[in-house]
Coordinates of C-alpha atoms in Angstrom, one line a residue:
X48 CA -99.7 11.4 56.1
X49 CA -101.7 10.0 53.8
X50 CA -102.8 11.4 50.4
X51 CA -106.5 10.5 51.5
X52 CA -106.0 12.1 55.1
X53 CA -104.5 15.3 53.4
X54 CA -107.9 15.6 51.3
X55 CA -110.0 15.1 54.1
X56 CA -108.3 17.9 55.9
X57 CA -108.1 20.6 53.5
X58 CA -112.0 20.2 52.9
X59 CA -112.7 20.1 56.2
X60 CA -110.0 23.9 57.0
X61 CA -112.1 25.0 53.6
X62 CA -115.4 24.2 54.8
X63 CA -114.8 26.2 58.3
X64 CA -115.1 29.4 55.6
X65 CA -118.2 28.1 53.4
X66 CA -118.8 31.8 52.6
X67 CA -115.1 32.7 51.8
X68 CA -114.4 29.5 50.0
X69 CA -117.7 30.4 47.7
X70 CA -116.7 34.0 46.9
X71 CA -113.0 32.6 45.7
X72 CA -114.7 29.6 43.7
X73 CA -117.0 32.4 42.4
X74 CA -114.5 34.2 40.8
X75 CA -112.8 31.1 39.3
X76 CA -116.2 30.4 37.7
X77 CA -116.6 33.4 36.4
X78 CA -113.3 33.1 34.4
X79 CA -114.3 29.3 33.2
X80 CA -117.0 30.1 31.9
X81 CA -116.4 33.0 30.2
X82 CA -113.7 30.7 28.6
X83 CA -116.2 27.6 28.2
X84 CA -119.0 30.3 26.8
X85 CA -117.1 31.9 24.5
X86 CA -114.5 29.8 22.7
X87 CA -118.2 27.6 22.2
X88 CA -119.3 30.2 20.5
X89 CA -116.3 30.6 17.9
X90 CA -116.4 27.1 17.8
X91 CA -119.7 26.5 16.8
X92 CA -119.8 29.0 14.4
X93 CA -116.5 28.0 12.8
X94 CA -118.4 24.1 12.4
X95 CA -121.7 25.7 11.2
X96 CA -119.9 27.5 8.2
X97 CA -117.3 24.9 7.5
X98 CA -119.9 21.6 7.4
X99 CA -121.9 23.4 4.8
X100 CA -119.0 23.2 2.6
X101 CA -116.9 20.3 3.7
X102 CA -118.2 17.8 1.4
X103 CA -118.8 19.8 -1.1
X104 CA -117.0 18.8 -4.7
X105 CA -116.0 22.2 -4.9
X106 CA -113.7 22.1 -2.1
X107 CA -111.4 20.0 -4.8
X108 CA -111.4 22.6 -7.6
X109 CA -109.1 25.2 -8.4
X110 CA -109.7 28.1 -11.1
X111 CA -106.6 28.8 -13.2
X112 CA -107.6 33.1 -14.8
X113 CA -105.6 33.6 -18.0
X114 CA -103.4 36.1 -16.0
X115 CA -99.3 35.8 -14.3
X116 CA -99.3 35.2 -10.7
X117 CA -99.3 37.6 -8.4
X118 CA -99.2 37.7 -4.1
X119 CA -103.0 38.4 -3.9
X120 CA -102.2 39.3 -0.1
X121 CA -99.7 41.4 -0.7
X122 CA -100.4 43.2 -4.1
X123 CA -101.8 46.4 -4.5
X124 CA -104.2 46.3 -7.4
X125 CA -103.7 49.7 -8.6
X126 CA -100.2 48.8 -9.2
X127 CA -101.3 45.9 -11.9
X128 CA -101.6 46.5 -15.3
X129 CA -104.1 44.1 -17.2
X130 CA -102.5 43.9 -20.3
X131 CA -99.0 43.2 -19.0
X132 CA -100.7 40.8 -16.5
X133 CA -102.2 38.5 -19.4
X134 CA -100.8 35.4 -20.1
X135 CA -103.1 32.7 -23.2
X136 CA -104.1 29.5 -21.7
X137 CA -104.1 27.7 -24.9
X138 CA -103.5 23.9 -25.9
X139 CA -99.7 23.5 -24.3
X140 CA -101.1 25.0 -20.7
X141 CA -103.5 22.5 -21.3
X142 CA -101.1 19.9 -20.8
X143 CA -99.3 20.9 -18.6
X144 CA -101.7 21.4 -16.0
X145 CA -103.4 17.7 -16.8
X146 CA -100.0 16.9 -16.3
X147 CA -99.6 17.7 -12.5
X148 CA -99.5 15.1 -9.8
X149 CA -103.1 14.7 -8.1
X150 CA -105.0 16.1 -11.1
X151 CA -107.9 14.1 -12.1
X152 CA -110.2 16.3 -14.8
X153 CA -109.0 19.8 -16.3
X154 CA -112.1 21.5 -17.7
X155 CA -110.7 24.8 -20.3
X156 CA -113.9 26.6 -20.9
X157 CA -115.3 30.0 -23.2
X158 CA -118.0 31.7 -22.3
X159 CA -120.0 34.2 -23.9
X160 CA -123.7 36.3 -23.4
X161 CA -126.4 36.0 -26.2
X162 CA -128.8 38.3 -27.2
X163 CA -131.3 35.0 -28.9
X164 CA -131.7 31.6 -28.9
X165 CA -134.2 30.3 -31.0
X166 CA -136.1 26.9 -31.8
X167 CA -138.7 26.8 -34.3
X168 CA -141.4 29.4 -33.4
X169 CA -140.3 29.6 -29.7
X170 CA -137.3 32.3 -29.0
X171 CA -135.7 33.6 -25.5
X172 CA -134.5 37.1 -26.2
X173 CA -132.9 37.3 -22.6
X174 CA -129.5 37.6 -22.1
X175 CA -127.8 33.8 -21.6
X176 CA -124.8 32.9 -20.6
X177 CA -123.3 29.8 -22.9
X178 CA -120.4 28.1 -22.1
X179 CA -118.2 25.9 -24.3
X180 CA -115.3 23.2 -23.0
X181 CA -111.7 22.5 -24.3
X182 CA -112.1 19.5 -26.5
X183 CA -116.0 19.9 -26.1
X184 CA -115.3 17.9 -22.6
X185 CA -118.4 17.0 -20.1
X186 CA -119.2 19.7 -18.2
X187 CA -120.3 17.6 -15.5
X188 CA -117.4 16.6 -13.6
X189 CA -116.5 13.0 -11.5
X190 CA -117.0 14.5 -8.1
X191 CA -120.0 16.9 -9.1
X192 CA -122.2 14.0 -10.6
X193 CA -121.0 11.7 -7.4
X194 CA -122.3 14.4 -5.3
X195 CA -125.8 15.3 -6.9
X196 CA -126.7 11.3 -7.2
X197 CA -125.9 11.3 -3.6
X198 CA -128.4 14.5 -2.5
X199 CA -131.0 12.9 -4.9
X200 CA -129.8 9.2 -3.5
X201 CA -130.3 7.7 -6.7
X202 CA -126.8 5.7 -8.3
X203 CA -128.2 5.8 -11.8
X204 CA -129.1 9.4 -12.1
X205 CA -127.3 10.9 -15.2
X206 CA -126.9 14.4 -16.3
X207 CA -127.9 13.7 -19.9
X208 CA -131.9 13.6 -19.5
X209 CA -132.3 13.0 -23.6
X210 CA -130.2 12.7 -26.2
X211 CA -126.6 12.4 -25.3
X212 CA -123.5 14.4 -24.4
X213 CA -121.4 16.7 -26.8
X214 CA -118.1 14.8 -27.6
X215 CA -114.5 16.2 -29.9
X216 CA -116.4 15.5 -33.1
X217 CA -119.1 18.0 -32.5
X218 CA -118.9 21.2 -34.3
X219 CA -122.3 22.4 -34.1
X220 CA -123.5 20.2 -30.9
X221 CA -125.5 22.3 -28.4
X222 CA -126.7 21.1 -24.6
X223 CA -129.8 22.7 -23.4
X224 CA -131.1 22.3 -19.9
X225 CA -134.7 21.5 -18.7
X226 CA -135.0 24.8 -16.7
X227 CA -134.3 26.8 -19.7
X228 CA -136.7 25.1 -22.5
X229 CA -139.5 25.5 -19.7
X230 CA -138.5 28.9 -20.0
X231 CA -138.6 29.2 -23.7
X232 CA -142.5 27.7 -23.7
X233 CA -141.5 24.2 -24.4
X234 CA -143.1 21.1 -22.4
X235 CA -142.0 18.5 -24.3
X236 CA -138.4 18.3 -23.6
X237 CA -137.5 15.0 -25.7
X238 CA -138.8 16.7 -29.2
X239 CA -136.3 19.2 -29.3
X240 CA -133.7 16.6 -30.0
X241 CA -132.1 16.9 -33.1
X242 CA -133.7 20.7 -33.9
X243 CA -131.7 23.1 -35.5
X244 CA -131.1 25.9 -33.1
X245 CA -130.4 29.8 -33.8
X246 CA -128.5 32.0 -31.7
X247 CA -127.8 35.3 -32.2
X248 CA -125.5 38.0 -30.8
X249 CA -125.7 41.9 -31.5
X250 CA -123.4 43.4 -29.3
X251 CA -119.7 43.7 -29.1
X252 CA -117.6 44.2 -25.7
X253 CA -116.7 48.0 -27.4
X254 CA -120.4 49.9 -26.5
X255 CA -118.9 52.5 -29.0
X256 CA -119.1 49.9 -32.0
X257 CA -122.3 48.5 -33.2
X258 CA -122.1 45.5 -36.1
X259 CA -124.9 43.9 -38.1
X260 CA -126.2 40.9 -35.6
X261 CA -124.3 37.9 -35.8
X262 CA -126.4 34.2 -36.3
X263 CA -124.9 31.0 -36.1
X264 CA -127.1 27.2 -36.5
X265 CA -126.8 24.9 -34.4
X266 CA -128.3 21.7 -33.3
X267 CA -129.4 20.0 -30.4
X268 CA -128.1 16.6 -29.2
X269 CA -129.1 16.5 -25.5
X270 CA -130.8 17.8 -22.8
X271 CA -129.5 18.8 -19.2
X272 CA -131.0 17.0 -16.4
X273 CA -132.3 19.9 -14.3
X274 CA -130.8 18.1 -11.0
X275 CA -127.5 18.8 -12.5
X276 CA -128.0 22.5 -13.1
X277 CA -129.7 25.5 -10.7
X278 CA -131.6 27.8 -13.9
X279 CA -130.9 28.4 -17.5
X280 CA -127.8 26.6 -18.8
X281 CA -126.5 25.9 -22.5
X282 CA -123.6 24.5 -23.4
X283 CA -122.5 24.4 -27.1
X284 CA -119.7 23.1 -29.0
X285 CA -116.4 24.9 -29.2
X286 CA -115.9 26.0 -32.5
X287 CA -119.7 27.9 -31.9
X288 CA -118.3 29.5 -29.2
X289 CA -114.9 30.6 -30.7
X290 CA -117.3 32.1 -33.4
X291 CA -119.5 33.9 -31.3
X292 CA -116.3 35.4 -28.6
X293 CA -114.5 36.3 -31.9
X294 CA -117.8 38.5 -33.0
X295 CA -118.4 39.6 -29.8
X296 CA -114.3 40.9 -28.8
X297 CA -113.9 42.0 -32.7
X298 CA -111.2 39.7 -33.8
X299 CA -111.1 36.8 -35.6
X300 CA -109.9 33.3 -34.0
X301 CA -110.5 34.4 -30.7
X302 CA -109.5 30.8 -29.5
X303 CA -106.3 30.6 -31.1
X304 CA -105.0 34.1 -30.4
X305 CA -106.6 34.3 -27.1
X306 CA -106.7 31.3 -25.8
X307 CA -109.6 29.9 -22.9
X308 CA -110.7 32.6 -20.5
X309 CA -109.8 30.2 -17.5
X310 CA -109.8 26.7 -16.5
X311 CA -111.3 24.7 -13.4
X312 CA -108.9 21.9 -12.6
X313 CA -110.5 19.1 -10.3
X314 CA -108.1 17.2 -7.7
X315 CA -108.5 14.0 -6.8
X316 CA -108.2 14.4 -3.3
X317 CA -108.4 17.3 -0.9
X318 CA -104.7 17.0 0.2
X319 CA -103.8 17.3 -3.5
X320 CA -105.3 21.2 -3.9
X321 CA -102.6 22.7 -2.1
X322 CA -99.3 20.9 -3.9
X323 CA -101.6 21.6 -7.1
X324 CA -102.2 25.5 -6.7
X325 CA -97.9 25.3 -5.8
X326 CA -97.9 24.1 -9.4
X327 CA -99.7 26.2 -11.0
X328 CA -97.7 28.7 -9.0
X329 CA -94.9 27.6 -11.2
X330 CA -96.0 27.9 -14.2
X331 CA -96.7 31.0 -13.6
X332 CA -100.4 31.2 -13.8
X333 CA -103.1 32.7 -11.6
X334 CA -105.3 30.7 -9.9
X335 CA -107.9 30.5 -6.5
X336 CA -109.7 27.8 -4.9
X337 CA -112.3 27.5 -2.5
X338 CA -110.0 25.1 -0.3
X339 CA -108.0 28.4 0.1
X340 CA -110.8 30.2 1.0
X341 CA -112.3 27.5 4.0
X342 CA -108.4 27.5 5.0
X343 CA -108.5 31.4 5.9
X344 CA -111.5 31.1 7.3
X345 CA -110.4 28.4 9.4
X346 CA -107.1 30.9 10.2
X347 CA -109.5 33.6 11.0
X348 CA -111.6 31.2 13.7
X349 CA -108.3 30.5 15.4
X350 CA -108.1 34.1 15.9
X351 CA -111.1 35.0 17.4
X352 CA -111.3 31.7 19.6
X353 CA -107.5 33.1 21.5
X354 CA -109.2 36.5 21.4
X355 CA -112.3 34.8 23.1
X356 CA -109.9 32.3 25.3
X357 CA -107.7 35.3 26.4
X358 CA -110.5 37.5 27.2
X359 CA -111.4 34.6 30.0
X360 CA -108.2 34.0 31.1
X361 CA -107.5 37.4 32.4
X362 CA -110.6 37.0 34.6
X363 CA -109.1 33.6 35.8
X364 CA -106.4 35.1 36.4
X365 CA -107.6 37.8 38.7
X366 CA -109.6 34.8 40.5
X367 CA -106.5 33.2 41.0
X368 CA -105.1 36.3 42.6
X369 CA -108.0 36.0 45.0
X370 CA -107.2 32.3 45.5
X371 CA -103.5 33.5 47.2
X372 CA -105.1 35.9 48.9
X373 CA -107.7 33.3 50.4
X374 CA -105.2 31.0 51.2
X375 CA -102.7 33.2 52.7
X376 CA -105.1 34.3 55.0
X377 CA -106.3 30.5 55.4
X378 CA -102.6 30.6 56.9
X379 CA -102.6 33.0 59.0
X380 CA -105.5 31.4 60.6
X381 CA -104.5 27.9 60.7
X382 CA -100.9 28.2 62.4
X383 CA -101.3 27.2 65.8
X384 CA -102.6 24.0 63.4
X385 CA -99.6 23.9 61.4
X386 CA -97.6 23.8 64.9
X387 CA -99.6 20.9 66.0
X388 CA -99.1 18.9 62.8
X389 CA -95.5 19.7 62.7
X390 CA -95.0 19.1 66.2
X391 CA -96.7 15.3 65.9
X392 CA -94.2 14.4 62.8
X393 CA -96.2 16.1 59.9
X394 CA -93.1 16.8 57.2
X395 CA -93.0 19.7 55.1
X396 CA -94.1 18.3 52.4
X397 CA -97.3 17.1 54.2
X398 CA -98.1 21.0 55.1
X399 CA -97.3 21.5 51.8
X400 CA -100.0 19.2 50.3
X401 CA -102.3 19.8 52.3
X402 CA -102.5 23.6 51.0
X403 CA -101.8 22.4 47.9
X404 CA -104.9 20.8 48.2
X405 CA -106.8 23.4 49.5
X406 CA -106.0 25.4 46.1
X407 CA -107.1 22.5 44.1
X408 CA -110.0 21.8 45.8
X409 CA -111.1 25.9 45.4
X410 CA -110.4 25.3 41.4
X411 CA -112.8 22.3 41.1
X412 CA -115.6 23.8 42.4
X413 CA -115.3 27.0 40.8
X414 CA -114.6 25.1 37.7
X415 CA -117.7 22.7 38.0
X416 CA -119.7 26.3 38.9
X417 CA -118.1 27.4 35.7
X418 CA -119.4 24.8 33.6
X419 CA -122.4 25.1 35.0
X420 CA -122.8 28.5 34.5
X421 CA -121.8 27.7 30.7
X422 CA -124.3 25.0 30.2
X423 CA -127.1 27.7 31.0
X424 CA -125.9 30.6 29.4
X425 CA -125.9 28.0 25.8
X426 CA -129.3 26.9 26.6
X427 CA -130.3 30.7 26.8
X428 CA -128.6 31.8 23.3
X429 CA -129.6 28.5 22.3
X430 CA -133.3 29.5 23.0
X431 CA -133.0 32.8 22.1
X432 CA -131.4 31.9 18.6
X433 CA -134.0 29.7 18.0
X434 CA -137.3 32.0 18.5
X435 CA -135.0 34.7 16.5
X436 CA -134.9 32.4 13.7
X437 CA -138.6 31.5 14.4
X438 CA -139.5 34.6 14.1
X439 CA -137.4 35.5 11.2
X440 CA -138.9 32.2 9.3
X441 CA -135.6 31.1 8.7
X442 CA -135.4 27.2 8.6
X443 CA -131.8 26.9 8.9
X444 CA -131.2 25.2 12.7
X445 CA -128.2 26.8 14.6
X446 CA -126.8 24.5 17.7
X447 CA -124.2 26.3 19.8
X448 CA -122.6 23.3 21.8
X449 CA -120.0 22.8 24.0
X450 CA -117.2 20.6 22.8
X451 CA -116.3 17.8 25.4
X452 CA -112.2 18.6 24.7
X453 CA -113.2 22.1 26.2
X454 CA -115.1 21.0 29.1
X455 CA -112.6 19.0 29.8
X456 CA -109.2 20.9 29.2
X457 CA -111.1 24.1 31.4
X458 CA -111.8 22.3 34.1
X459 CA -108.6 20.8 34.4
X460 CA -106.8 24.4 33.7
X461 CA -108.9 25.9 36.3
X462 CA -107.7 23.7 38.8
X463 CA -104.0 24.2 37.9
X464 CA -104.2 27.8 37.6
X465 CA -105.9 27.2 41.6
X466 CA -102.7 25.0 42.3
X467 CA -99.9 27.2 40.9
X468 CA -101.5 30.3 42.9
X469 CA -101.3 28.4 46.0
X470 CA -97.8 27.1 45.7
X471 CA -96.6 30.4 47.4
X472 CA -99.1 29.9 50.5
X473 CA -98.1 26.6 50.8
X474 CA -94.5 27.1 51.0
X475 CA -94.2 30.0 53.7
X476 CA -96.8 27.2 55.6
X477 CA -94.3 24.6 55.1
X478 CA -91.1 26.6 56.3
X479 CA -93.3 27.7 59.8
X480 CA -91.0 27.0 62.9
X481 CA -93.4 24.8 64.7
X482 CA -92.1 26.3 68.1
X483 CA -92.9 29.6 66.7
X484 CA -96.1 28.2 64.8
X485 CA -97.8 26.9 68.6
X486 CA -96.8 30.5 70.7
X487 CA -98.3 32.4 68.1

């Protein structure tokens, strides 16, 4: 018998029971598209989270604290005491971490709040953050300056708007960004160039101990491009920081006796953040990245797509229950047929196809049903998503979609799953006595 002749007969035996055939193929859909629906779902929502960050420069950075290691997933932190856990990032870390195979910028930064920065007649008495680098090093890494002239698509973009960068030499040096001048009442962005800045702190990290305010000069050499920087940013020279963290944490040489309070350490590839962090690991230092982060939620995706996956396989498993059950009774119908066939020269291993068949045949259709079913109920959430949004006034577009490896990969599992439940159906078929088979 031929392969074509076995198809033509199976659809024909299946198509004497539209209604029965439907109901099985039903259930089979159900299944696939519970599969198809749902593992969309956690697919779409792993690739809307994940292409926000995936080229983002900060995917290559790792923050080193000024603390031991320690498991973070398997550390209770009321068991950790701070002051054992310490451990100074100072100039010989320093080295050792630019040092590391696949590390292309290490950025050591202080950082302190202000009560006052003042210049000339025009003074911000809010809070500000100032920072300070290792070797008063660009702040403005490789990758981060790559990435902003792309978003702004302009090559020659720098981050430098007047004046220039801080470099070693500096010992009074202080960067002030656009955002934060506007702030302070100045228009004219170009004329603070070369003014002598103030800035003054009056507290301590001790709320208990109050000091006469602390003022240190400064003077400024450039100004932040305010692409380069989202609100009030100022960046000084080391040795003003040292001064102003020694003030502020009541000792003197803050820097040398406490080292940096952490360091960002910028790979040169992706692949390099993990053998990196493994270093760092070594030497005994704490440290976190954002790679790490995308990673577990990458981890936690792959959870809740087998949670999704599983939930539709039970129900295509039940349908396949259903599918021996329709072809055993298919059987039972159809052996005075398998008497004839056997009786004319049909082998066992035609009767065997030929229900074989049948069960593939039932987990096509149910699994082109599925699919379809699938393909509405995303246009629905799609739709629905997209008035809640609406209505929300939320910009941000969300696109559930169905991957064409799914599609693909269900379809072919439901009819599998179809196959393996008839191989029990076809066999007692195929082991009829045809003498038996035609007196029945």
């Amino acid at each position: 018998m031929k392969f074509r002749d076995g198809i033509k007969l199976a659809s024909r035996d299946l198509g004497r029971r539209k209604g029965r055939t439907f109901l099985t193929a039903l259930a089979v859909a159900v299944g696939t598209m519970l599969i198809v629906t749902l593992v969309s779902l956690g697919t779409s929502g792993e690739s809307l989270i994940l292409d926000k960050v995936q080229d983002s420069p900060s995917l290559k950075e790792i923050q080193v604290m000024n603390m031991k290691y320690f498991d973070i997933n398997n550390t209770d932190y009321r068991d950790i005491d701070p002051s054992e856990m310490f451990k100074k990032i100072d100039d010989k870390a320093m080295k050792k971490f630019s040092n590391i195979k696949g590390v292309n910028d290490v950025q050591a930064n202080i950082s302190v709040n202000v009560n006052s920065i003042k210049i000339d007649d025009k003074e911000n008495k809010n809070e500000t953050p100032i920072l300070a680098l290792y070797n008063n090093n660009s702040a403005f890494s490789k990758d981060s300056l790559a990435s902003v002239r792309k978003n702004n698509k302009n090559d020659k973009l720098q981050p430098i708007a007047f004046g220039r960068n801080l470099t070693s030499a500096d010992k009074d040096g202080v960067l002030i960004s656009e955002d934060y001048l506007k702030a302070m009442g100045i228009k004219n962005y170009k004329s603070v160039i070369g003014k002598e800045v103030t800035i003054t702190e009056t507290k301590t990290e001790n709320q208990n101990i109050t000091l006469q305010p602390y003022s240190i000069k400064g003077k400024v050499v450039g100004v932040i491009n305010n692409k380069f920087v989202n609100g009030n940013h100022v960046i000084v020279a080391i040795n003003i920081a040292d001064k102003l963290k020694s003030y502020y944490s009541l000792q003197d040489n803050y820097l040398k006796n406490q080292g940096y309070d952490g360091v960002i350490i910028h790979a040169k590839s992706i692949d390099d953040v993990s053998s990196i962090t493994n270093s760092i690991k070594r030497i005994n230092y704490a440290s976190s990245s954002y790679y790490e982060a995308v990673q577990q939620v990458k981890n936690a995706f792959k959870i809740i797509k087998v949670i999704l996956a599983v939930l539709g396989l039970i129900v295509l498993f039940v349908a396949a229950v259903g599918t021996v059950n329709t072809m055993t009774m298919v059987i039972y119908e159809r052996t005075k047929s398998i008497g004839i066939m056997k009786s004319i020269g049909a082998n066992r291993s035609n009767i065997h196809g030929v229900f074989l068949a049948q069960a593939g045949i039932i987990g096509l259709i149910g699994g082109i049903m599925g699919l379809i079913f699938s393909s509405a109920n995303v246009g629905i959430i799609n739709f629905a998503l997209k008035v809640y949004l609406k209505s929300k006034k939320i910009t941000q577009t969300v696109n559930i979609t169905m991957p064409l490896w799914l599609i693909l990969g269900t379809l072919a599992f439901s009819i599998v799953i179809c196959i393996i439940a008839g191989i029990y159906p076809s066999r007692k078929a195929s082991k009829m006595d045809p003498v038996e088979a035609l007196n029945s």
